[in-house]
């Protein structure tokens, strides 16, 4: 029994080592290439154009909380996506941050350059889905759609609560 436990323990680490080796050969080069490509695109577009896009999107709740967080995460990653909020109206800033938090993890499932450290959690989920012979891409797309919808709802509600509290504070002064 002790020998079987010891062999099982070693087998666990051998399996983990094989998975890690596979990631070094396939995932890490893909991730580096993706990061370099997105950075290149950002250099071509330029920071001023990105700022104009954020200002334009800040005029609509759907764009501010539904599209802008995904756009910012994809093109700017972290911390660039966080700083994109500085171009929004003051009432939108807390809600934008809330929407960002709701969209980051789902987007990482299909675009691993967004938050590479989160990729390993997604890869664990994807390994289980693959073993069940289900489509990982299908799950990723549904996860992203749910994340964007949730980000929009949270952003909308956060802005509503923020403006109500702000009005209440102004009335008390």
Short mmCIF file of C-alpha atoms in Angstrom, two decimals, residues 1-151:
data_model
loop_
_atom_site.label_atom_id
_atom_site.label_comp_id
_atom_site.label_asym_id
_atom_site.label_seq_id
_atom_site.Cartn_x
_atom_site.Cartn_y
_atom_site.Cartn_z
CA UNK A 1 0.00 0.00 0.00
CA UNK A 2 2.84 2.42 0.85
CA UNK A 3 4.56 1.60 -2.44
CA UNK A 4 1.33 2.30 -4.38
CA UNK A 5 0.92 5.66 -2.61
CA UNK A 6 4.55 6.57 -3.38
CA UNK A 7 4.17 5.56 -7.04
CA UNK A 8 0.94 7.54 -7.31
CA UNK A 9 2.64 10.56 -5.77
CA UNK A 10 5.53 10.37 -8.25
CA UNK A 11 3.12 9.76 -11.14
CA UNK A 12 1.28 12.97 -10.25
CA UNK A 13 4.47 15.00 -10.63
CA UNK A 14 5.50 13.17 -13.80
CA UNK A 15 2.14 14.06 -15.35
CA UNK A 16 2.49 17.67 -14.23
CA UNK A 17 5.98 17.76 -15.74
CA UNK A 18 4.67 16.52 -19.10
CA UNK A 19 1.95 19.16 -19.10
CA UNK A 20 4.47 21.85 -18.17
CA UNK A 21 6.84 20.72 -20.95
CA UNK A 22 3.98 20.89 -23.44
CA UNK A 23 3.18 24.43 -22.33
CA UNK A 24 6.80 25.49 -22.73
CA UNK A 25 6.87 24.14 -26.27
CA UNK A 26 3.45 25.35 -27.43
CA UNK A 27 1.77 27.90 -25.18
CA UNK A 28 4.64 30.17 -24.17
CA UNK A 29 5.94 30.86 -27.73
CA UNK A 30 2.36 31.51 -28.89
CA UNK A 31 1.83 33.87 -25.97
CA UNK A 32 5.03 35.81 -26.65
CA UNK A 33 4.16 36.11 -30.35
CA UNK A 34 0.67 37.32 -29.52
CA UNK A 35 1.96 39.94 -27.08
CA UNK A 36 4.48 41.21 -29.62
CA UNK A 37 1.83 41.41 -32.35
CA UNK A 38 -0.62 43.36 -30.19
CA UNK A 39 2.15 45.73 -29.06
CA UNK A 40 3.10 46.29 -32.70
CA UNK A 41 -0.53 47.06 -33.62
CA UNK A 42 -0.71 49.51 -30.71
CA UNK A 43 2.42 51.30 -31.90
CA UNK A 44 0.87 51.60 -35.37
CA UNK A 45 -2.44 52.94 -34.03
CA UNK A 46 -0.83 55.32 -31.55
CA UNK A 47 -1.81 56.44 -28.07
CA UNK A 48 -3.60 59.59 -29.22
CA UNK A 49 -5.98 57.63 -31.44
CA UNK A 50 -6.66 55.18 -28.61
CA UNK A 51 -7.49 58.12 -26.33
CA UNK A 52 -9.90 59.51 -28.92
CA UNK A 53 -11.63 56.15 -29.15
CA UNK A 54 -12.05 56.02 -25.35
CA UNK A 55 -13.47 59.54 -25.27
CA UNK A 56 -15.90 58.68 -28.06
CA UNK A 57 -16.99 55.45 -26.39
CA UNK A 58 -17.54 57.26 -23.09
CA UNK A 59 -20.63 58.93 -24.58
CA UNK A 60 -22.67 55.70 -24.62
CA UNK A 61 -23.34 53.25 -21.78
CA UNK A 62 -23.32 50.28 -24.14
CA UNK A 63 -19.97 51.30 -25.58
CA UNK A 64 -18.48 52.31 -22.22
CA UNK A 65 -19.39 49.18 -20.28
CA UNK A 66 -19.94 46.63 -23.04
CA UNK A 67 -17.34 47.29 -25.72
CA UNK A 68 -14.61 49.52 -24.25
CA UNK A 69 -13.48 47.07 -21.53
CA UNK A 70 -13.02 44.28 -24.09
CA UNK A 71 -11.33 46.67 -26.52
CA UNK A 72 -9.01 47.99 -23.79
CA UNK A 73 -8.08 44.53 -22.49
CA UNK A 74 -7.39 43.22 -25.99
CA UNK A 75 -5.22 46.09 -27.16
CA UNK A 76 -3.71 47.43 -23.95
CA UNK A 77 -3.68 44.48 -21.52
CA UNK A 78 -2.80 45.35 -17.95
CA UNK A 79 -2.23 48.13 -16.78
CA UNK A 80 -3.16 49.89 -20.02
CA UNK A 81 -6.79 48.81 -19.84
CA UNK A 82 -7.04 50.28 -16.36
CA UNK A 83 -5.63 53.63 -17.41
CA UNK A 84 -8.04 53.87 -20.36
CA UNK A 85 -10.69 54.91 -17.83
CA UNK A 86 -8.98 58.26 -17.26
CA UNK A 87 -10.49 59.55 -20.52
CA UNK A 88 -14.05 58.83 -19.42
CA UNK A 89 -16.40 61.24 -17.67
CA UNK A 90 -16.07 61.17 -13.87
CA UNK A 91 -19.42 59.43 -13.35
CA UNK A 92 -18.28 56.54 -15.58
CA UNK A 93 -14.92 55.80 -13.94
CA UNK A 94 -16.04 53.53 -11.06
CA UNK A 95 -18.45 51.68 -13.33
CA UNK A 96 -15.79 51.22 -16.01
CA UNK A 97 -13.46 49.65 -13.44
CA UNK A 98 -16.26 47.32 -12.37
CA UNK A 99 -16.94 46.31 -15.99
CA UNK A 100 -13.20 45.73 -16.52
CA UNK A 101 -13.10 43.29 -13.63
CA UNK A 102 -15.99 41.31 -15.07
CA UNK A 103 -14.56 40.96 -18.56
CA UNK A 104 -10.86 40.25 -17.98
CA UNK A 105 -11.04 36.57 -17.06
CA UNK A 106 -13.43 35.49 -19.82
CA UNK A 107 -11.37 37.30 -22.47
CA UNK A 108 -8.22 35.52 -21.33
CA UNK A 109 -9.81 32.22 -22.38
CA UNK A 110 -9.51 33.11 -26.07
CA UNK A 111 -6.87 35.86 -25.94
CA UNK A 112 -4.16 34.69 -23.54
CA UNK A 113 -2.06 37.86 -23.89
CA UNK A 114 -4.61 39.84 -21.85
CA UNK A 115 -3.62 38.46 -18.44
CA UNK A 116 -1.16 35.60 -19.02
CA UNK A 117 -1.14 34.57 -15.37
CA UNK A 118 -4.86 33.73 -15.64
CA UNK A 119 -4.20 31.50 -18.63
CA UNK A 120 -3.17 28.56 -16.46
CA UNK A 121 -6.57 28.51 -14.76
CA UNK A 122 -8.28 28.48 -18.14
CA UNK A 123 -5.97 25.72 -19.40
CA UNK A 124 -7.06 23.56 -16.47
CA UNK A 125 -10.71 24.08 -17.37
CA UNK A 126 -9.94 23.48 -21.04
CA UNK A 127 -8.18 20.19 -20.24
CA UNK A 128 -11.33 18.92 -18.52
CA UNK A 129 -13.54 20.05 -21.41
CA UNK A 130 -11.21 18.35 -23.90
CA UNK A 131 -11.39 15.08 -21.98
CA UNK A 132 -15.18 15.23 -22.28
CA UNK A 133 -14.77 15.65 -26.08
CA UNK A 134 -16.46 19.05 -25.98
CA UNK A 135 -15.42 22.16 -27.90
CA UNK A 136 -13.10 24.44 -25.96
CA UNK A 137 -13.67 27.27 -28.46
CA UNK A 138 -17.44 26.99 -27.96
CA UNK A 139 -17.03 27.26 -24.19
CA UNK A 140 -14.60 30.20 -24.57
CA UNK A 141 -17.01 32.13 -26.80
CA UNK A 142 -19.91 31.56 -24.42
CA UNK A 143 -17.70 32.56 -21.48
CA UNK A 144 -16.69 35.77 -23.26
CA UNK A 145 -20.29 36.62 -24.19
CA UNK A 146 -21.39 36.08 -20.58
CA UNK A 147 -18.45 38.17 -19.31
CA UNK A 148 -19.24 41.09 -21.62
CA UNK A 149 -22.92 40.99 -20.70
CA UNK A 150 -22.11 40.80 -17.00
CA UNK A 151 -19.61 43.66 -17.38
#
